[in-house]
């Protein structure tokens, strides 16, 4: 709710107190949530709520967009709503109705304003014409009191009488207008439309003609005006009303500039940048092409959280000026896309530096600190680069390519950069496609729980079962547990999906105990997010209570990396679980001192050797290799601590024999597949 309110507050001026505004938005959200769960389903109230947003002042250029983004992400993720296609469809219908109501109310308000202005002008004209016909003597008062320029002309357009206001608009003394004609007020090359409208009024084919014209002032400057010409009076005179719109046009130009530029840095915004990119892509020189850079400042959130928004704003302004200065010798555009994201479009020439040199220059420049309130701050950037893209990519595709390259750079760490690679881009898109389709696959029953036996190396006895996710994808075949967990971590689905896996596996284990007298322990591995979940203990105890599985029959594993995090939430969860009787183990265990320290600090029953070490050993079986020597020492220390060693990914009898000789206790993999 607060995210929605803040987003709307930054997109438009809201004439309400913050508390009142949030209360109203809460009412809208409550009604949307209620509508999602109500049968029969109706979108009528959502249509009304969309109109209410306009009435409350949420009419900024991005107000509807941010509303759709926040609600589109937030509503399906609400815990009180069930997942699935039905809720997703209702969310789409409700947001459609909300947008329709919003758009309809904007149209009504716009029409009311236009009608009000039109009626006011028509009333002024009709009143003026009525007074002219009724009492000619009153016309002087009308001329003197009108806020618009008014002139009487003959059928040739020559001035017969004009008021002082018209003289002010044109920069003349009142007496200097005598002898001028209407067409003398515009430049010859711009007079055609004015002459055409005047001719229609004189001929009687049009009762009234409106025209927007740029008038020529006496000093040579231009004045924008709305000209209304009215059919001749019985005396053959035409009334021409000249409304000065110079200031209005200037204001309109300023508003257009603000709509297309960032208020803080005065750089073009994403909309302006995209429009320019569309044009430049069509006309770029094939021999040199263009280069697109997408930047994300690495330390910006640390600066704003640590030193405040003011320091962050000053840094952003400095970054904008620095980037512009870097490209003063190039035909380039620098834009600000969002809080700490910038984009640079360079139309390359034969002397334009290559992308590698440019990236280095950018980060060298941004690494130079600026001093604010005694603090030296700087923020180098991660950068995605699309250099001389192939023909056929439109502006939207180029921006997506730069964004994907930036995301890949950020995955490699801070102050990294990545060049657009169509093959890597295709792989990333495939991964993202899988990630976003995971909730639907879960809803459709494509995800199942499968079990792999844990086998004792000494004797081959099955001593436990690993519960794993398996995705039977209709086109890509079976996707293993590790891929499913990775995708769920990326989409934020892991807590719900992990709880489902735990609940399903425990229920099956409990059923095996009762029906088959099978009391083998159940092993479930957790991801980093699951391990740090503040409600992990509650989730686990609820599952055990619901399924009847004894706590000591459940083994939960946490990644060593999660246990090493500074917050210590995962480590505390492990202690609490062990205190509740649940057996615990460390996943991705390696030879580092930090991993070994966990054995001394935490109540763990087993460790699982990191899979990368298992793969490395399989590639190099020399007894004197550093990996082999390190593993021997680690197993000696682990066993000395009274802890079991489990090895995942053992696929052959030869591998199993090697680990048996090394002293490992249990294995799991293709070698042990049921």
CSV table of C-alpha atoms in Angstrom, one decimal, residues 90-453:
chain,number,residue,atom,x,y,z
A,90,UNK,CA,-9.6,-11.9,-12.2
A,91,UNK,CA,-6.7,-9.6,-11.4
A,92,UNK,CA,-6.4,-8.8,-15.2
A,93,UNK,CA,-10.2,-8.1,-15.4
A,94,UNK,CA,-10.2,-5.9,-12.3
A,95,UNK,CA,-7.2,-3.9,-13.4
A,96,UNK,CA,-8.8,-3.5,-16.9
A,97,UNK,CA,-11.9,-2.2,-15.3
A,98,UNK,CA,-9.9,0.1,-13.0
A,99,UNK,CA,-8.0,1.5,-16.0
A,100,UNK,CA,-11.3,1.8,-18.0
A,101,UNK,CA,-12.9,3.8,-15.2
A,102,UNK,CA,-9.7,5.9,-14.9
A,103,UNK,CA,-9.6,6.7,-18.6
A,104,UNK,CA,-13.3,7.4,-18.8
A,105,UNK,CA,-13.1,9.9,-15.9
A,106,UNK,CA,-10.1,11.6,-17.5
A,107,UNK,CA,-12.1,12.0,-20.7
A,108,UNK,CA,-15.1,13.4,-18.8
A,109,UNK,CA,-12.9,15.9,-17.0
A,110,UNK,CA,-11.2,16.9,-20.2
A,111,UNK,CA,-14.4,17.4,-22.0
A,112,UNK,CA,-15.9,19.4,-19.2
A,113,UNK,CA,-12.9,21.7,-19.2
A,114,UNK,CA,-13.0,22.1,-22.9
A,115,UNK,CA,-16.7,22.7,-22.9
A,116,UNK,CA,-16.4,25.2,-20.1
A,117,UNK,CA,-13.7,27.2,-22.1
A,118,UNK,CA,-15.7,26.9,-25.3
A,119,UNK,CA,-18.9,28.0,-23.7
A,120,UNK,CA,-17.2,31.0,-22.0
A,121,UNK,CA,-15.7,32.2,-25.3
A,122,UNK,CA,-19.0,31.7,-27.2
A,123,UNK,CA,-20.8,33.6,-24.5
A,124,UNK,CA,-18.3,36.4,-24.7
A,125,UNK,CA,-18.7,36.6,-28.4
A,126,UNK,CA,-22.5,36.4,-28.4
A,127,UNK,CA,-22.7,39.1,-25.7
A,128,UNK,CA,-20.4,41.3,-27.7
A,129,UNK,CA,-22.3,40.8,-30.9
A,130,UNK,CA,-25.6,41.4,-29.1
A,131,UNK,CA,-24.4,44.7,-27.7
A,132,UNK,CA,-23.0,45.7,-31.0
A,133,UNK,CA,-26.3,45.1,-32.7
A,134,UNK,CA,-28.3,46.7,-29.8
A,135,UNK,CA,-26.4,49.8,-29.0
A,136,UNK,CA,-23.4,50.9,-31.1
A,137,UNK,CA,-22.3,53.3,-28.4
A,138,UNK,CA,-21.7,50.5,-25.9
A,139,UNK,CA,-19.1,49.0,-28.2
A,140,UNK,CA,-16.4,51.3,-27.0
A,141,UNK,CA,-16.9,50.0,-23.4
A,142,UNK,CA,-16.6,46.4,-24.7
A,143,UNK,CA,-13.4,47.3,-26.5
A,144,UNK,CA,-11.9,48.9,-23.4
A,145,UNK,CA,-12.9,46.2,-21.0
A,146,UNK,CA,-12.1,43.1,-23.0
A,147,UNK,CA,-9.1,40.9,-22.0
A,148,UNK,CA,-8.8,39.9,-25.6
A,149,UNK,CA,-7.9,42.0,-28.6
A,150,UNK,CA,-11.0,42.9,-30.7
A,151,UNK,CA,-11.0,44.6,-34.1
A,152,UNK,CA,-13.7,45.5,-36.6
A,153,UNK,CA,-12.7,45.0,-40.2
A,154,UNK,CA,-14.3,45.5,-43.6
A,155,UNK,CA,-14.7,42.7,-46.1
A,156,UNK,CA,-11.1,43.1,-47.2
A,157,UNK,CA,-9.8,42.7,-43.7
A,158,UNK,CA,-8.8,46.4,-43.3
A,159,UNK,CA,-9.1,47.6,-39.7
A,160,UNK,CA,-12.0,49.9,-39.0
A,161,UNK,CA,-11.7,50.0,-35.2
A,162,UNK,CA,-9.5,48.1,-32.7
A,163,UNK,CA,-9.2,48.2,-28.9
A,164,UNK,CA,-6.2,49.0,-26.8
A,165,UNK,CA,-5.7,45.4,-25.8
A,166,UNK,CA,-5.0,44.4,-29.4
A,167,UNK,CA,-2.4,47.2,-29.6
A,168,UNK,CA,-0.8,45.8,-26.4
A,169,UNK,CA,-0.6,42.3,-27.9
A,170,UNK,CA,1.0,43.6,-31.1
A,171,UNK,CA,3.3,46.2,-29.4
A,172,UNK,CA,1.7,49.1,-31.2
A,173,UNK,CA,0.3,52.4,-29.9
A,174,UNK,CA,-3.5,52.3,-30.3
A,175,UNK,CA,-3.5,54.9,-33.0
A,176,UNK,CA,-0.8,53.1,-35.0
A,177,UNK,CA,-3.3,50.3,-36.0
A,178,UNK,CA,-5.2,52.5,-38.3
A,179,UNK,CA,-4.8,51.5,-41.9
A,180,UNK,CA,-3.5,48.0,-41.1
A,181,UNK,CA,-5.2,44.9,-42.5
A,182,UNK,CA,-5.7,41.6,-40.7
A,183,UNK,CA,-3.3,39.9,-43.0
A,184,UNK,CA,-0.5,42.4,-42.2
A,185,UNK,CA,-0.3,40.7,-38.8
A,186,UNK,CA,1.1,37.4,-40.1
A,187,UNK,CA,4.1,36.6,-42.2
A,188,UNK,CA,3.3,36.1,-45.9
A,189,UNK,CA,4.3,32.5,-45.9
A,190,UNK,CA,1.9,31.8,-43.0
A,191,UNK,CA,-1.1,33.8,-44.1
A,192,UNK,CA,-2.8,31.1,-46.4
A,193,UNK,CA,-4.9,29.5,-43.6
A,194,UNK,CA,-6.0,32.9,-42.2
A,195,UNK,CA,-7.0,34.2,-45.7
A,196,UNK,CA,-8.9,31.0,-46.4
A,197,UNK,CA,-10.9,31.2,-43.1
A,198,UNK,CA,-11.6,34.9,-43.6
A,199,UNK,CA,-12.9,34.2,-47.1
A,200,UNK,CA,-15.3,31.5,-45.8
A,201,UNK,CA,-16.7,33.9,-43.3
A,202,UNK,CA,-17.1,36.7,-45.8
A,203,UNK,CA,-18.8,34.3,-48.3
A,204,UNK,CA,-21.1,33.1,-45.6
A,205,UNK,CA,-20.2,29.4,-45.9
A,206,UNK,CA,-18.9,29.5,-42.3
A,207,UNK,CA,-20.6,31.4,-39.5
A,208,UNK,CA,-17.5,31.4,-37.3
A,209,UNK,CA,-13.9,30.4,-38.0
A,210,UNK,CA,-11.2,29.7,-35.4
A,211,UNK,CA,-7.5,29.9,-36.3
A,212,UNK,CA,-4.2,29.5,-34.4
A,213,UNK,CA,-1.7,32.0,-35.8
A,214,UNK,CA,1.7,33.4,-35.0
A,215,UNK,CA,1.4,37.1,-35.2
A,216,UNK,CA,4.2,39.6,-36.0
A,217,UNK,CA,4.7,42.3,-33.4
A,218,UNK,CA,5.9,45.7,-34.3
A,219,UNK,CA,9.4,44.9,-32.9
A,220,UNK,CA,9.6,41.8,-35.1
A,221,UNK,CA,9.0,39.3,-32.3
A,222,UNK,CA,6.2,36.7,-32.5
A,223,UNK,CA,3.0,36.5,-30.5
A,224,UNK,CA,0.9,33.4,-30.5
A,225,UNK,CA,-2.8,34.1,-30.7
A,226,UNK,CA,-6.1,32.3,-31.2
A,227,UNK,CA,-8.1,34.3,-33.8
A,228,UNK,CA,-11.9,34.0,-34.0
A,229,UNK,CA,-13.6,35.5,-37.1
A,230,UNK,CA,-17.3,36.0,-37.1
A,231,UNK,CA,-19.7,36.5,-40.1
A,232,UNK,CA,-20.3,40.1,-41.2
A,233,UNK,CA,-22.9,42.2,-39.4
A,234,UNK,CA,-25.8,43.8,-41.4
A,235,UNK,CA,-23.5,46.7,-41.9
A,236,UNK,CA,-20.9,44.5,-43.5
A,237,UNK,CA,-18.4,44.6,-40.7
A,238,UNK,CA,-16.6,41.6,-39.3
A,239,UNK,CA,-15.7,41.1,-35.7
A,240,UNK,CA,-12.3,39.5,-35.1
A,241,UNK,CA,-11.3,38.4,-31.6
A,242,UNK,CA,-7.6,38.0,-30.9
A,243,UNK,CA,-6.8,36.0,-27.7
A,244,UNK,CA,-3.1,36.3,-26.7
A,245,UNK,CA,-1.8,32.8,-26.1
A,246,UNK,CA,1.9,33.6,-26.0
A,247,UNK,CA,2.3,32.9,-22.2
A,248,UNK,CA,0.0,29.8,-22.5
A,249,UNK,CA,2.2,28.4,-25.3
A,250,UNK,CA,5.3,29.1,-23.3
A,251,UNK,CA,3.8,27.3,-20.4
A,252,UNK,CA,2.8,24.4,-22.7
A,253,UNK,CA,6.3,24.2,-24.0
A,254,UNK,CA,7.6,24.1,-20.4
A,255,UNK,CA,5.2,21.4,-19.5
A,256,UNK,CA,6.2,19.4,-22.6
A,257,UNK,CA,9.8,19.8,-21.6
A,258,UNK,CA,9.1,18.7,-18.1
A,259,UNK,CA,7.2,15.7,-19.4
A,260,UNK,CA,10.2,14.7,-21.5
A,261,UNK,CA,13.0,15.6,-19.1
A,262,UNK,CA,14.1,14.6,-15.7
A,263,UNK,CA,13.3,17.4,-13.2
A,264,UNK,CA,16.5,16.8,-11.1
A,265,UNK,CA,19.2,16.4,-13.7
A,266,UNK,CA,17.4,18.2,-16.6
A,267,UNK,CA,18.4,15.2,-18.8
A,268,UNK,CA,16.0,13.7,-21.3
A,269,UNK,CA,13.9,11.0,-19.7
A,270,UNK,CA,13.2,7.5,-21.0
A,271,UNK,CA,10.2,8.5,-23.2
A,272,UNK,CA,12.3,11.2,-24.9
A,273,UNK,CA,15.3,8.9,-25.2
A,274,UNK,CA,13.2,6.1,-26.7
A,275,UNK,CA,11.6,8.5,-29.3
A,276,UNK,CA,15.0,9.8,-30.3
A,277,UNK,CA,16.4,6.2,-30.5
A,278,UNK,CA,13.6,5.2,-32.9
A,279,UNK,CA,14.6,8.1,-35.2
A,280,UNK,CA,18.3,7.6,-34.9
A,281,UNK,CA,18.1,3.8,-35.6
A,282,UNK,CA,16.4,4.5,-38.9
A,283,UNK,CA,19.0,7.1,-40.0
A,284,UNK,CA,22.3,5.9,-38.5
A,285,UNK,CA,25.2,5.5,-40.8
A,286,UNK,CA,25.6,1.8,-41.6
A,287,UNK,CA,29.4,2.1,-41.6
A,288,UNK,CA,29.7,3.3,-38.0
A,289,UNK,CA,26.3,2.5,-36.4
A,290,UNK,CA,25.4,3.4,-32.9
A,291,UNK,CA,26.4,2.3,-29.4
A,292,UNK,CA,24.0,2.2,-26.5
A,293,UNK,CA,25.1,2.2,-22.9
A,294,UNK,CA,22.8,1.4,-20.0
A,295,UNK,CA,24.2,2.3,-16.6
A,296,UNK,CA,23.2,1.4,-13.0
A,297,UNK,CA,25.0,3.2,-10.2
A,298,UNK,CA,26.4,0.5,-7.9
A,299,UNK,CA,26.5,2.3,-4.5
A,300,UNK,CA,23.6,4.7,-4.9
A,301,UNK,CA,21.3,3.0,-2.4
A,302,UNK,CA,24.1,2.9,0.2
A,303,UNK,CA,24.6,6.6,-0.2
A,304,UNK,CA,21.0,7.6,0.1
A,305,UNK,CA,20.4,5.2,3.1
A,306,UNK,CA,23.6,6.3,4.8
A,307,UNK,CA,23.8,10.0,4.1
A,308,UNK,CA,20.3,10.9,3.0
A,309,UNK,CA,18.3,11.7,-0.1
A,310,UNK,CA,19.9,15.2,-0.5
A,311,UNK,CA,23.3,13.8,-0.9
A,312,UNK,CA,22.0,11.2,-3.3
A,313,UNK,CA,20.3,14.0,-5.4
A,314,UNK,CA,23.5,16.0,-5.6
A,315,UNK,CA,25.4,12.9,-6.7
A,316,UNK,CA,22.9,12.2,-9.4
A,317,UNK,CA,23.2,15.8,-10.7
A,318,UNK,CA,27.0,15.4,-10.7
A,319,UNK,CA,26.8,12.1,-12.5
A,320,UNK,CA,24.5,13.7,-15.2
A,321,UNK,CA,27.0,16.6,-15.8
A,322,UNK,CA,30.0,14.2,-15.8
A,323,UNK,CA,28.4,11.9,-18.4
A,324,UNK,CA,27.5,14.9,-20.6
A,325,UNK,CA,31.0,16.2,-20.3
A,326,UNK,CA,32.5,12.9,-21.4
A,327,UNK,CA,30.6,12.9,-24.6
A,328,UNK,CA,30.9,16.6,-25.6
A,329,UNK,CA,33.0,15.7,-28.6
A,330,UNK,CA,30.5,13.0,-29.8
A,331,UNK,CA,27.1,13.2,-31.3
A,332,UNK,CA,25.5,11.7,-28.2
A,333,UNK,CA,22.5,11.9,-25.9
A,334,UNK,CA,22.6,11.2,-22.1
A,335,UNK,CA,19.3,10.4,-20.4
A,336,UNK,CA,18.2,9.4,-16.9
A,337,UNK,CA,15.9,6.4,-16.9
A,338,UNK,CA,15.1,6.0,-13.2
A,339,UNK,CA,16.4,6.6,-9.7
A,340,UNK,CA,20.0,5.5,-10.4
A,341,UNK,CA,19.9,4.4,-14.0
A,342,UNK,CA,21.2,6.3,-17.0
A,343,UNK,CA,21.5,5.7,-20.7
A,344,UNK,CA,23.8,7.0,-23.3
A,345,UNK,CA,23.2,6.8,-27.1
A,346,UNK,CA,26.2,7.6,-29.3
A,347,UNK,CA,26.0,8.0,-33.0
A,348,UNK,CA,29.5,6.7,-33.9
A,349,UNK,CA,31.9,8.4,-36.2
A,350,UNK,CA,35.3,7.2,-37.5
A,351,UNK,CA,36.9,8.9,-34.5
A,352,UNK,CA,34.6,7.6,-31.8
A,353,UNK,CA,36.5,5.6,-29.1
A,354,UNK,CA,35.7,1.9,-28.9
A,355,UNK,CA,33.2,0.6,-26.3
A,356,UNK,CA,35.9,-0.9,-24.0
A,357,UNK,CA,37.7,2.5,-23.8
A,358,UNK,CA,34.4,4.3,-23.3
A,359,UNK,CA,33.4,2.1,-20.4
A,360,UNK,CA,36.7,2.5,-18.7
A,361,UNK,CA,36.5,6.3,-19.1
A,362,UNK,CA,32.9,6.4,-17.7
A,363,UNK,CA,33.9,4.5,-14.5
A,364,UNK,CA,37.1,6.4,-14.1
A,365,UNK,CA,35.1,9.6,-14.2
A,366,UNK,CA,32.3,8.3,-11.9
A,367,UNK,CA,34.9,7.0,-9.4
A,368,UNK,CA,36.1,10.5,-8.7
A,369,UNK,CA,34.4,11.6,-5.5
A,370,UNK,CA,32.4,14.8,-5.0
A,371,UNK,CA,32.3,16.5,-1.6
A,372,UNK,CA,28.9,17.1,0.1
A,373,UNK,CA,28.7,18.2,3.7
A,374,UNK,CA,32.1,16.9,4.4
A,375,UNK,CA,31.5,13.6,2.8
A,376,UNK,CA,33.4,12.4,-0.3
A,377,UNK,CA,31.0,10.2,-2.3
A,378,UNK,CA,31.2,8.5,-5.6
A,379,UNK,CA,29.3,5.7,-7.4
A,380,UNK,CA,30.8,3.8,-10.3
A,381,UNK,CA,28.4,1.9,-12.4
A,382,UNK,CA,27.6,-1.5,-13.8
A,383,UNK,CA,27.1,-1.1,-17.6
A,384,UNK,CA,25.3,-3.0,-20.3
A,385,UNK,CA,26.5,-2.2,-23.8
A,386,UNK,CA,25.0,-2.7,-27.2
A,387,UNK,CA,27.7,-1.8,-29.7
A,388,UNK,CA,26.9,-1.4,-33.4
A,389,UNK,CA,23.8,-3.7,-33.2
A,390,UNK,CA,22.8,-5.7,-36.2
A,391,UNK,CA,20.2,-4.3,-38.6
A,392,UNK,CA,16.6,-5.0,-37.9
A,393,UNK,CA,16.6,-4.3,-34.2
A,394,UNK,CA,14.0,-1.6,-33.4
A,395,UNK,CA,14.3,0.8,-30.5
A,396,UNK,CA,12.4,-1.3,-28.0
A,397,UNK,CA,14.5,-4.4,-28.8
A,398,UNK,CA,17.7,-2.3,-28.4
A,399,UNK,CA,16.6,-1.1,-25.0
A,400,UNK,CA,15.7,-4.6,-23.9
A,401,UNK,CA,19.1,-5.9,-25.2
A,402,UNK,CA,20.9,-3.2,-23.2
A,403,UNK,CA,18.9,-4.0,-20.1
A,404,UNK,CA,19.6,-7.7,-20.4
A,405,UNK,CA,23.3,-7.0,-20.8
A,406,UNK,CA,23.2,-4.8,-17.7
A,407,UNK,CA,21.5,-7.5,-15.7
A,408,UNK,CA,24.2,-10.0,-16.8
A,409,UNK,CA,26.9,-7.5,-15.8
A,410,UNK,CA,25.3,-7.1,-12.4
A,411,UNK,CA,25.2,-10.8,-11.9
A,412,UNK,CA,29.0,-10.8,-12.2
A,413,UNK,CA,29.4,-8.3,-9.3
A,414,UNK,CA,29.8,-4.5,-8.9
A,415,UNK,CA,31.4,-2.2,-11.5
A,416,UNK,CA,31.2,-4.8,-14.2
A,417,UNK,CA,30.1,-4.4,-17.8
A,418,UNK,CA,28.8,-6.8,-20.4
A,419,UNK,CA,28.5,-6.6,-24.1
A,420,UNK,CA,25.3,-7.6,-25.8
A,421,UNK,CA,25.6,-11.2,-27.0
A,422,UNK,CA,22.6,-12.5,-29.0
A,423,UNK,CA,23.3,-16.1,-28.0
A,424,UNK,CA,23.6,-15.2,-24.3
A,425,UNK,CA,20.6,-13.0,-24.6
A,426,UNK,CA,18.6,-15.9,-26.0
A,427,UNK,CA,19.7,-18.1,-23.1
A,428,UNK,CA,18.8,-15.4,-20.6
A,429,UNK,CA,15.4,-14.9,-22.2
A,430,UNK,CA,14.7,-18.6,-22.0
A,431,UNK,CA,15.6,-18.6,-18.3
A,432,UNK,CA,13.4,-15.6,-17.7
A,433,UNK,CA,10.6,-17.3,-19.6
A,434,UNK,CA,10.9,-20.4,-17.4
A,435,UNK,CA,10.9,-18.3,-14.3
A,436,UNK,CA,7.7,-16.4,-15.1
A,437,UNK,CA,5.9,-19.6,-16.2
A,438,UNK,CA,6.8,-21.4,-13.0
A,439,UNK,CA,3.7,-20.3,-11.0
A,440,UNK,CA,1.4,-21.5,-13.8
A,441,UNK,CA,3.3,-24.8,-14.0
A,442,UNK,CA,2.8,-25.3,-10.3
A,443,UNK,CA,-0.9,-24.5,-10.6
A,444,UNK,CA,-1.3,-26.9,-13.5
A,445,UNK,CA,0.3,-29.8,-11.7
A,446,UNK,CA,3.5,-29.9,-13.8
A,447,UNK,CA,5.6,-29.8,-10.6
A,448,UNK,CA,5.8,-33.0,-8.6
A,449,UNK,CA,7.8,-34.3,-5.6
A,450,UNK,CA,10.2,-37.1,-6.4
A,451,UNK,CA,12.5,-39.0,-4.0
A,452,UNK,CA,16.1,-40.0,-4.3
A,453,UNK,CA,17.6,-42.6,-1.9
